[in-house]
CSV table of C-alpha atoms and ligand atoms in Angstrom, one decimal:
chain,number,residue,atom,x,y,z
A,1,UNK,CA,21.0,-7.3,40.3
A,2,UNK,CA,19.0,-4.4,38.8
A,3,UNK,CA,21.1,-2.1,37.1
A,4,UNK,CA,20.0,1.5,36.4
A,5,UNK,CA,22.6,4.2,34.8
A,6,UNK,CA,23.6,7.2,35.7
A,7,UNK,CA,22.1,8.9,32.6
A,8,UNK,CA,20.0,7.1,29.7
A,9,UNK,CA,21.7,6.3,26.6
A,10,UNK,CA,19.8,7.7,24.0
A,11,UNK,CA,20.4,4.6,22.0
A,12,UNK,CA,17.7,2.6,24.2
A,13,UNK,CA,15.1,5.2,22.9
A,14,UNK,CA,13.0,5.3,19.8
A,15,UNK,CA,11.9,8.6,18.1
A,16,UNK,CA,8.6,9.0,20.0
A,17,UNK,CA,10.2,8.8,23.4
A,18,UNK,CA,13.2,10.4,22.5
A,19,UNK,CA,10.9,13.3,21.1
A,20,UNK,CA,9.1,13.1,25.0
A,21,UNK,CA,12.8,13.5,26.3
A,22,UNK,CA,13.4,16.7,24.6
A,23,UNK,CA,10.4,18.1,25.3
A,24,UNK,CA,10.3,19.5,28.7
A,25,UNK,CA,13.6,21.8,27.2
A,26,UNK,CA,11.4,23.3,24.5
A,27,UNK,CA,12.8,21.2,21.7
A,28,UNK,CA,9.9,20.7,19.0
A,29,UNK,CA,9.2,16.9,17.8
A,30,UNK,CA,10.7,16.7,14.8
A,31,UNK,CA,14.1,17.1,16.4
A,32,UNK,CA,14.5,13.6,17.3
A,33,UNK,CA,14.3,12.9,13.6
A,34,UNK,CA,17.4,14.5,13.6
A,35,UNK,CA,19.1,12.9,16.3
A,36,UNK,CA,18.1,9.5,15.3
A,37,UNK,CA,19.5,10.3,12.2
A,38,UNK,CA,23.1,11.1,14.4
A,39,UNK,CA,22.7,7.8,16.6
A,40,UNK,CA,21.9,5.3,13.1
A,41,UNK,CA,22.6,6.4,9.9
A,42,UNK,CA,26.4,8.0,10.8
A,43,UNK,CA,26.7,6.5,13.9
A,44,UNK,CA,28.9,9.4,15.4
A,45,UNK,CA,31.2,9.0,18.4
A,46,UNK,CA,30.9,11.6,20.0
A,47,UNK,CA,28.4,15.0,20.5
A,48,UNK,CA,30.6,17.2,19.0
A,49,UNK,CA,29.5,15.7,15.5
A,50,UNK,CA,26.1,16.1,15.8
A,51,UNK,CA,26.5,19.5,13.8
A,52,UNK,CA,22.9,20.4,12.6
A,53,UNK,CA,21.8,20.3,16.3
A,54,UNK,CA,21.6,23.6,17.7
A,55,UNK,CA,24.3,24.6,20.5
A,56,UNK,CA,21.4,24.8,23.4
A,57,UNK,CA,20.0,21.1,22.7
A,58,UNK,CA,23.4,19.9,22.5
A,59,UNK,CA,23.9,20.9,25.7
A,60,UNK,CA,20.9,19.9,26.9
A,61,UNK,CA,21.5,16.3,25.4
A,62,UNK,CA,24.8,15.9,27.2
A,63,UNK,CA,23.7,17.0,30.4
A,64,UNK,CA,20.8,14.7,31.0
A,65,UNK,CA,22.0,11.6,28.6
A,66,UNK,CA,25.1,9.8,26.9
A,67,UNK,CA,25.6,8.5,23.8
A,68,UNK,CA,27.2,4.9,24.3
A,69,UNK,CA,26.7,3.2,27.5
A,70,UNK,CA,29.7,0.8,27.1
A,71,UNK,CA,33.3,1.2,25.8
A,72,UNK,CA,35.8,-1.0,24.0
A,73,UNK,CA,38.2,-2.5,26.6
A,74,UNK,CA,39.9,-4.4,24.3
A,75,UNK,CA,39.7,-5.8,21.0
A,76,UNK,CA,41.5,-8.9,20.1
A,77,UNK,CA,41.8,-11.0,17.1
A,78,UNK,CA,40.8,-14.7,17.9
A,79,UNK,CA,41.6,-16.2,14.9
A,80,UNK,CA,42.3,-15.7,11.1
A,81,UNK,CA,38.3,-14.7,10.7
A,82,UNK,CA,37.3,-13.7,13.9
A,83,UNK,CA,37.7,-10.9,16.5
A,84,UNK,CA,36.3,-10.6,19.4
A,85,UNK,CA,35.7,-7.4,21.4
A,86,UNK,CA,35.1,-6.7,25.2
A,87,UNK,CA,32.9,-3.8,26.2
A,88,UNK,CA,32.5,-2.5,29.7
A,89,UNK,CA,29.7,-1.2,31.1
A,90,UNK,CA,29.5,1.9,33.5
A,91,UNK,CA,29.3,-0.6,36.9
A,92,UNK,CA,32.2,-2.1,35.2
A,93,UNK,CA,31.0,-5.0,34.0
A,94,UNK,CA,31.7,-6.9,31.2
A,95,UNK,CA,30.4,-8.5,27.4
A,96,UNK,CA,32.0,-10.1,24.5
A,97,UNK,CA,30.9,-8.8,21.1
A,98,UNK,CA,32.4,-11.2,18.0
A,99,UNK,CA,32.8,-10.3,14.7
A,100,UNK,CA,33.3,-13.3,12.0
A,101,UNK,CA,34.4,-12.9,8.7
A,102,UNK,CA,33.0,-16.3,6.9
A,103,UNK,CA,35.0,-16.2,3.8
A,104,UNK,CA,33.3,-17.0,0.5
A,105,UNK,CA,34.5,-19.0,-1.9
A,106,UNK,CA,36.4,-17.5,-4.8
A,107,UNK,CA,36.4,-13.8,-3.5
A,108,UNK,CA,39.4,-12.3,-1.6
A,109,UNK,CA,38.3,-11.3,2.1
A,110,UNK,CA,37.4,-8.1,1.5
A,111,UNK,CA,34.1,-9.5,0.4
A,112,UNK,CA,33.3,-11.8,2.8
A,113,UNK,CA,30.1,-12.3,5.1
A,114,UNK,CA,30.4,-10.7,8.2
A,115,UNK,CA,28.3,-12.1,11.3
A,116,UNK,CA,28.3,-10.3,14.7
A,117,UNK,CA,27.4,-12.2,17.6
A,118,UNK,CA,25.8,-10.1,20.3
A,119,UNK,CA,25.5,-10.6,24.3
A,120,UNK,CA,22.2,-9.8,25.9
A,121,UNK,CA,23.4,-10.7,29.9
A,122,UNK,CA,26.3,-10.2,32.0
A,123,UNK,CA,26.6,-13.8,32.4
A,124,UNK,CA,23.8,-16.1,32.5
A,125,UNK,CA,21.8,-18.1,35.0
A,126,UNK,CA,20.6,-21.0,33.0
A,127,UNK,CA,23.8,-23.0,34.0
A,128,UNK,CA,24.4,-25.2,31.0
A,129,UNK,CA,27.0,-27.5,32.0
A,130,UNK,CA,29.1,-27.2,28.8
A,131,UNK,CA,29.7,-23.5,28.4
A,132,UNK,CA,31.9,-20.6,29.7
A,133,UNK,CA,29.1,-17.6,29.9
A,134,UNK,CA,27.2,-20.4,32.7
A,135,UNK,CA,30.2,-21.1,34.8
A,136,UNK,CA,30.4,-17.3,36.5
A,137,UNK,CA,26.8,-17.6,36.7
A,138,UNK,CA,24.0,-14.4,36.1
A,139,UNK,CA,25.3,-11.0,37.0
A,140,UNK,CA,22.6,-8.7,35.3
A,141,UNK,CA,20.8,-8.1,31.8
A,142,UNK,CA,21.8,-5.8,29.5
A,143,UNK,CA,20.2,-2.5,28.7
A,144,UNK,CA,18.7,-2.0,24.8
A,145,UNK,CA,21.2,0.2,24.7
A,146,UNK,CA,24.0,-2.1,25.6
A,147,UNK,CA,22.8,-4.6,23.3
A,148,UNK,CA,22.2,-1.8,20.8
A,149,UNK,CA,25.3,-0.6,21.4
A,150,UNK,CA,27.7,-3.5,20.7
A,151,UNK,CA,26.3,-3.6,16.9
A,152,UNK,CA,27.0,0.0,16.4
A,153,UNK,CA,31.1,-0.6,17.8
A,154,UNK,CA,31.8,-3.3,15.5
A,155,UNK,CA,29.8,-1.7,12.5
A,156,UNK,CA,32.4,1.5,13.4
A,157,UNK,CA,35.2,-0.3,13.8
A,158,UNK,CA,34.1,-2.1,10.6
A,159,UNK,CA,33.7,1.7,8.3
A,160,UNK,CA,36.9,3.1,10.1
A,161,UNK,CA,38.9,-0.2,8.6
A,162,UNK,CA,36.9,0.7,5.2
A,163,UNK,CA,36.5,4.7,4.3
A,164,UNK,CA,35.1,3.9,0.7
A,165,UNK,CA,32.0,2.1,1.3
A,166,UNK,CA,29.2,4.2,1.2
A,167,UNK,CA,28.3,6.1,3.8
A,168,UNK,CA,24.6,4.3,4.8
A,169,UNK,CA,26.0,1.3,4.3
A,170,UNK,CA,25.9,-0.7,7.2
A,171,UNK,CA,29.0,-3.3,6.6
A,172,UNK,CA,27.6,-6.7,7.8
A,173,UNK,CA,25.3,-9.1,7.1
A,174,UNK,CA,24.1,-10.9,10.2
A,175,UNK,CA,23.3,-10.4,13.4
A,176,UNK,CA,23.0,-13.7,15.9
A,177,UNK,CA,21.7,-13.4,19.7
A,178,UNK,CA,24.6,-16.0,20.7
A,179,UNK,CA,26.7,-14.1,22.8
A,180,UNK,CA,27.0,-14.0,26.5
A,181,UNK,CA,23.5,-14.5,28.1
A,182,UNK,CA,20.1,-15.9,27.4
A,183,UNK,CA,18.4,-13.4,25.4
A,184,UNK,CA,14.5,-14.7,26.4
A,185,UNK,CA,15.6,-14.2,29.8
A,186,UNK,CA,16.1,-10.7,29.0
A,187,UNK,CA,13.1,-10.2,26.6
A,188,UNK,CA,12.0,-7.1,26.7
A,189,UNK,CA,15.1,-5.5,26.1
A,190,UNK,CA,15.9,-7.7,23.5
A,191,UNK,CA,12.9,-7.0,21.8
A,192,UNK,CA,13.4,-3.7,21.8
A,193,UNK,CA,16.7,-3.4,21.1
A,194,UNK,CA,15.7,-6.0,17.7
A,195,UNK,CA,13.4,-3.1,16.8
A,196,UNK,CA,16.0,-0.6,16.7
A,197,UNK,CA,18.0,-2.7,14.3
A,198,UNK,CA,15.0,-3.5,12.6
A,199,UNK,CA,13.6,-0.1,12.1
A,200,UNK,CA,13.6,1.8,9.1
A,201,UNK,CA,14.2,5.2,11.3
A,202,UNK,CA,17.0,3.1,13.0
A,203,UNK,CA,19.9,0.9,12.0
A,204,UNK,CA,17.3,-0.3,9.2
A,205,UNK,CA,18.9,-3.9,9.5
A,206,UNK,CA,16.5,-6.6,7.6
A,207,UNK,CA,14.9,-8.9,10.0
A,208,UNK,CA,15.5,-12.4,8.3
A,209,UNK,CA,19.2,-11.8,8.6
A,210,UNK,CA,18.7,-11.4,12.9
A,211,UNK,CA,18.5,-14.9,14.5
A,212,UNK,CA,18.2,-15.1,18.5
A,213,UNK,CA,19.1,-18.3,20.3
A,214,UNK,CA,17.6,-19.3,22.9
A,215,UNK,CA,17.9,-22.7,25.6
A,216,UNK,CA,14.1,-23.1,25.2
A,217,UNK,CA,12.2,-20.8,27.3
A,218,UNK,CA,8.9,-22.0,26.8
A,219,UNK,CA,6.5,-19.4,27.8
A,220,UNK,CA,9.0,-16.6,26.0
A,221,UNK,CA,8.8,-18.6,23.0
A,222,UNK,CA,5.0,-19.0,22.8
A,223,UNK,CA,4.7,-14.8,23.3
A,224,UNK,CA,8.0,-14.7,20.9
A,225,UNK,CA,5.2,-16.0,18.0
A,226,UNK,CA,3.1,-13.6,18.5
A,227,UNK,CA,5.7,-10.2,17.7
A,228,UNK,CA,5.2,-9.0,14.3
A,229,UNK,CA,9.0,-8.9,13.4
A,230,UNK,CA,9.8,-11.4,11.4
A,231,UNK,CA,13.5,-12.6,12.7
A,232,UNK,CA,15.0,-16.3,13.0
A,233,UNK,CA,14.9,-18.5,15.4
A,234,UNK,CA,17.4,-21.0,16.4
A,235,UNK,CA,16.8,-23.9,19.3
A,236,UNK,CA,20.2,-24.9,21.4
A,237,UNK,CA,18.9,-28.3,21.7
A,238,UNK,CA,21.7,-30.3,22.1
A,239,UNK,CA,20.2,-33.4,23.6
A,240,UNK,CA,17.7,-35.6,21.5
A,241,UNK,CA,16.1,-36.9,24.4
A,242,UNK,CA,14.9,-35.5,28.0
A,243,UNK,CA,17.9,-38.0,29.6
A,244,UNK,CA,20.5,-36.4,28.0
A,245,UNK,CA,19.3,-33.2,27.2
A,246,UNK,CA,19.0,-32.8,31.6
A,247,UNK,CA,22.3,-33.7,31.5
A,248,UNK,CA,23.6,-30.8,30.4
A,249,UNK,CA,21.1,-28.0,30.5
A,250,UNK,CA,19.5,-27.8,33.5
A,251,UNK,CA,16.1,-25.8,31.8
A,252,UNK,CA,15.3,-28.9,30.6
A,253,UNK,CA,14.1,-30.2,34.0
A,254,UNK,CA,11.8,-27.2,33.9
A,255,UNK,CA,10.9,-27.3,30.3
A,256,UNK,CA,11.7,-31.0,28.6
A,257,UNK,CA,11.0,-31.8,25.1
A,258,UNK,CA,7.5,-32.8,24.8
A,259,UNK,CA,7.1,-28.9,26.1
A,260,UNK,CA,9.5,-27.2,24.3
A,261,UNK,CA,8.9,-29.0,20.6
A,262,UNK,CA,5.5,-27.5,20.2
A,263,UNK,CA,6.6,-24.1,21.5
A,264,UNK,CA,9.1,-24.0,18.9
A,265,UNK,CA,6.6,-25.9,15.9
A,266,UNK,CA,4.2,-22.7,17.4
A,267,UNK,CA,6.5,-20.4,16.7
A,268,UNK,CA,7.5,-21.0,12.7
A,269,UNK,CA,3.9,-21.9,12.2
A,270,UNK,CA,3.6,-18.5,12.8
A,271,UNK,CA,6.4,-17.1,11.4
A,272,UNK,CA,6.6,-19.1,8.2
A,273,UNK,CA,10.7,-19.4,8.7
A,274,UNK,CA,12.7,-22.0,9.3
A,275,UNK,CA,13.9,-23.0,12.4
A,276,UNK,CA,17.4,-24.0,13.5
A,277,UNK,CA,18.3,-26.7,15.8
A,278,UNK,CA,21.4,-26.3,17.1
A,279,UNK,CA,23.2,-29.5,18.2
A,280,UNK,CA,26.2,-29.0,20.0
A,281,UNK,CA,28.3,-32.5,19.5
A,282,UNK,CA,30.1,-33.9,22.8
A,283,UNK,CA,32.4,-37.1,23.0
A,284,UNK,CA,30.1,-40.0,25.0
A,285,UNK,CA,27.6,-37.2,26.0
A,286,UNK,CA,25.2,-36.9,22.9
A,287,UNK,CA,27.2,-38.6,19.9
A,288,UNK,CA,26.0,-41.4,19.7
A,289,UNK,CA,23.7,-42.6,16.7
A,290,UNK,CA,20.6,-43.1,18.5
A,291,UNK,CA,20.9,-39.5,19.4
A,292,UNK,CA,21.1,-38.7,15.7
A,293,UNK,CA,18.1,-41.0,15.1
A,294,UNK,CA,16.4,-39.1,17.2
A,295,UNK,CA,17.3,-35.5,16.3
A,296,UNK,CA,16.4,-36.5,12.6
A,297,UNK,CA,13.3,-37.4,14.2
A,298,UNK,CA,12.9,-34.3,15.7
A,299,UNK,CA,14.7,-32.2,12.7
A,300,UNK,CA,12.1,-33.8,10.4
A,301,UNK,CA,8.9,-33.2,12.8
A,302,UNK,CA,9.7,-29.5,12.6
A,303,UNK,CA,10.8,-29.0,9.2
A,304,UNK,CA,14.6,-27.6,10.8
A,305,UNK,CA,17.6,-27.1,10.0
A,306,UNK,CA,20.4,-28.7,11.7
A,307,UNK,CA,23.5,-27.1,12.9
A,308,UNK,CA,26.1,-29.2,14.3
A,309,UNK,CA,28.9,-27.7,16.3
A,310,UNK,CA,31.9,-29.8,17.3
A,311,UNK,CA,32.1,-28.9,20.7
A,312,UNK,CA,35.0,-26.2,21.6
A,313,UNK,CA,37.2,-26.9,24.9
A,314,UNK,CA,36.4,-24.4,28.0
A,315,UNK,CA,39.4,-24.0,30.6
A,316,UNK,CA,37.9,-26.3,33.5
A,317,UNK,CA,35.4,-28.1,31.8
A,318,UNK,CA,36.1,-31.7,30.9
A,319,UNK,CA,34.0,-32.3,27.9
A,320,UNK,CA,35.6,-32.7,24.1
A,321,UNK,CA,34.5,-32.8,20.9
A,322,UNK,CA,34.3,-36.2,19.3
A,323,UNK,CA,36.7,-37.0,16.3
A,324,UNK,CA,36.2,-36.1,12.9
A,325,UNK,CA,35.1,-40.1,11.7
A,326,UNK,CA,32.6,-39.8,14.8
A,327,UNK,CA,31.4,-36.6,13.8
A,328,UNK,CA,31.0,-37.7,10.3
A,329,UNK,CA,29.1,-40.7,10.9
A,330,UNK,CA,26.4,-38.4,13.1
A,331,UNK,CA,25.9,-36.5,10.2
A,332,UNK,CA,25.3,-39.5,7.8
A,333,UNK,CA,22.5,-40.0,9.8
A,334,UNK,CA,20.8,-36.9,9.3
A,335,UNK,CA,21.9,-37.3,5.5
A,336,UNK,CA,20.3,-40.3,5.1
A,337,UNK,CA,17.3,-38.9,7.0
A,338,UNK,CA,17.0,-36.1,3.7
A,339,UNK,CA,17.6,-33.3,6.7
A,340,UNK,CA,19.0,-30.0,5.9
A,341,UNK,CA,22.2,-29.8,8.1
A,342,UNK,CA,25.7,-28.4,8.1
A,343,UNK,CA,28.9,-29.0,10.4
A,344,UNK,CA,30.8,-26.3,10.9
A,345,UNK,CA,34.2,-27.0,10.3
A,346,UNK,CA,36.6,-23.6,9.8
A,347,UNK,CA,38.8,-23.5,12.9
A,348,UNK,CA,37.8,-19.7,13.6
A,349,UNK,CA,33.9,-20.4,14.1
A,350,UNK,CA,35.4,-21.9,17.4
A,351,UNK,CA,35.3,-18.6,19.0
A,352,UNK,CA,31.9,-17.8,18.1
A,353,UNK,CA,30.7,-20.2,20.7
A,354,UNK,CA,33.4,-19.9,22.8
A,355,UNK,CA,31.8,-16.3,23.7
A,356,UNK,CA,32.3,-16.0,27.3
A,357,UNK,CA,36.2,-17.1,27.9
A,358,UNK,CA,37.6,-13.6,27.6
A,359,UNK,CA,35.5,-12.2,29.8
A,360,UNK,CA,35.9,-14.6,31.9
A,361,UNK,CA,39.6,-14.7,31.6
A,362,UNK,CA,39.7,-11.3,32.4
A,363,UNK,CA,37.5,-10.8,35.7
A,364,UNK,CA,39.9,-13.6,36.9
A,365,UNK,CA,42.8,-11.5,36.1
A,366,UNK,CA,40.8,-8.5,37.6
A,367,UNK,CA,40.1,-10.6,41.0
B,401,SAH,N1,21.7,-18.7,25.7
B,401,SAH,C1,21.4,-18.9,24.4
B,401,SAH,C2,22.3,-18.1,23.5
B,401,SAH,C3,23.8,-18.0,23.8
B,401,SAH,S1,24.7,-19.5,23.6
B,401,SAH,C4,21.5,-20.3,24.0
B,401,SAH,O1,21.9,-21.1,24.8
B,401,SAH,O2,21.0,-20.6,22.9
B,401,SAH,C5,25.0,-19.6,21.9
B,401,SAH,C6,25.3,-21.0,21.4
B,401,SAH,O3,26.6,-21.4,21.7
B,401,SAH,C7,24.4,-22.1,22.1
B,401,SAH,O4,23.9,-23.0,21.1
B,401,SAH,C8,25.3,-22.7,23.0
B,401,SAH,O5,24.8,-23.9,23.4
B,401,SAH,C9,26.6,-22.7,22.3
B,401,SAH,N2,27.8,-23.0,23.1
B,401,SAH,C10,28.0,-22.6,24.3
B,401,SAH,N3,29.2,-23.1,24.7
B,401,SAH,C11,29.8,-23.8,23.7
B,401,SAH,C12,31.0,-24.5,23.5
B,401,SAH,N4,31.9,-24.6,24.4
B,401,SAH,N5,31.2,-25.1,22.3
B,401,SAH,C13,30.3,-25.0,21.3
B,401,SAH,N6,29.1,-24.3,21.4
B,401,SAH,C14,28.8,-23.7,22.6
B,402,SF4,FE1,23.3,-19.7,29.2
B,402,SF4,FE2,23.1,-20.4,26.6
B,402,SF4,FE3,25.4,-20.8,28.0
B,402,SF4,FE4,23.2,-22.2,28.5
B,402,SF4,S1,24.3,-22.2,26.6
B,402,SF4,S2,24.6,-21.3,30.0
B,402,SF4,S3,21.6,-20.7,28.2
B,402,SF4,S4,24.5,-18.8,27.5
């Protein structure tokens, strides 16, 4: 489905359009400075606080444009460290947006790393046979501005909670593409909506904290090298081998390993930055230690990082996670291997993963 709004957000725009878009009114250039300014740095709610504008461009704004093109539904606290907002769109769809507060050692919570985990589809197409955004299947892609959007609600939410901070001060650390949706599906308004975080006249966010994740898009990946934004880059692999990987992800019939690998080697070639392989661990599905051999193997070839994630229950799907002695013997093998790994163990990263099940939860309620 292609989705157009009623009026444009002015988030999906950067100063040299918006600067076109105020231009047939008789508003000179160096307006959109200003409103940019608005949008980013103080992130305002609502028009009424965009008080240096004048009166008639105001007007002229609100007539023709909005300001955010979703709102918070709901916002719900998923565990001791994580929350998990659901935005709706005008057509009434909806997105998860996750906040989670990893703790760090030795300081109270206050100070702790803050991650948000972004959606960039209503649903998703690729089908993977172990997670909740596949199940409902592909609705439609976000906007820029939706994406855009969900970063500048949770950093709000986030200043409201936290009135002494200063005021550019945006309060989180990371931003990761593992929401709802594949992002390289929806590339260029990914891209552009990474630019507006990016960008110095925008939410000035540094790029090496942005990671997208992708189920191995091939030909997205190979153009992905060639942007000049240096973000991260993290593979769901999840299968060690073309047999099990097809198992579960369906791409990999289109795009299997001896494909994908050198797309992704292309890519930090490029970039100079680590890669992360995600590795998604599944009782009798891809625990076993040949399958670690084999994503050492991998790991090694590509100089990556590792990242295993005991696998998180979804209502109707019968996989589990395998236990912790299982899960501890997959990771000796990558130990033993010298590769740079971690297993993510606090309860509340559950939900990160789990992105999907509320919204999910609640179309069912809606139907
Ligand atoms: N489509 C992209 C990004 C969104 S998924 C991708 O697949 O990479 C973000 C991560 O969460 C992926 O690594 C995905 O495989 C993982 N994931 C999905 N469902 C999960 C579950 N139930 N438990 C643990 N990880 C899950
Ligand atoms: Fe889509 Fe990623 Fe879920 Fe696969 S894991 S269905 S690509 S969101």
């Amino acid at each position: 489905m292609r989705f157009t709004p009623e009026k444009p957000s002015l988030y999906g725009m950067n100063p040299e359009e918006l600067a076109d878009f105020i231009e047939p009114g008789g508003f000179p250039a160096f307006r959109a400075k200003q409103i940019t300014d608005w949008l980013y740095r103080k992130r305002v709610a609502g028009w009424e606080e965009m008080s240096n504008l004048p009166k008639d461009l105001n007007e002229w704004l609100r007539e023709r444009s909005c300001l955010s093109p979703n709102s918070v539904l709901m916002v719900r606290k998923a565990s001791d460290i994580t929350e998990k907002l659901l935005l709706q769109g005008e057509d009434q769809s909806l997105v998860e947006t996750v906040l989670i507060r990893y703790p760090q050692r030795g300081v109270g919570t206050d100070s702790s790393r803050k991650t948000i985990c972004v959606s960039s589809q209503v649903g998703c197409a690729y089908g993977c046979k172990f997670c909740a955004s596949g199940l409902a299947g592909w609705k439609r892609d976000l906007t820029a501005a939706e994406i855009i959007s969900q970063f500048i609600h949770v950093a709000r939410m986030e200043e409201e909670r936290d009135r002494d901070r200063p005021e550019n001060r945006v309060p989180l650390d990371n931003i990761v593409f593992m929401g709802m949706g594949e992002p390289l599906a929806n590339y260029d308004n990914v891209i552009r909506a990474i630019r507006t975080l990016n960008a110095e006249w925008g939410l000035h966010f540094g790029a090496r904290r942005i990671t997208l994740s992708t189920s191995g898009l091939v030909p997205q990946i190979r153009k992905l090298a060639e942007e000049p934004i240096q973000f991260r880059l993290a593979l769901s692999l999840h299968g060690a081998t073309n047999e099990v990987r097809q198992q579960i992800m369906p791409i990999n019939k289109r795009y299997p390993l001896e494909e994908l690998i050198p797309a992704v080697a292309a890519f930090s070639e490029k970039h100079g930055r680590m890669l992360t392989l995600e590795f998604i661990l599944i009782e009798d599905v891809n625990d076993s230690f040949e399958q670690a051999r084999k994503l050492a193997e991998i790991a090694g070839s590509l100089h990556a990082h590792v990242n295993i994630i005991p696998y998180n229950t979804v209502e109707g799907l019968p996989w589990k996670r395998p236990n912790i002695k299982r899960q501890t013997a997959f990771a000796n093998i990558l130990r033993q291997a010298r590769i740079s790994h971690t297993v993510r163990k606090e309860k509340g990263h559950d939900i990160e993963a789990a992105c999907g099940q509320l919204r999910l939860q609640v179309e069912r309620e809606r139907a």
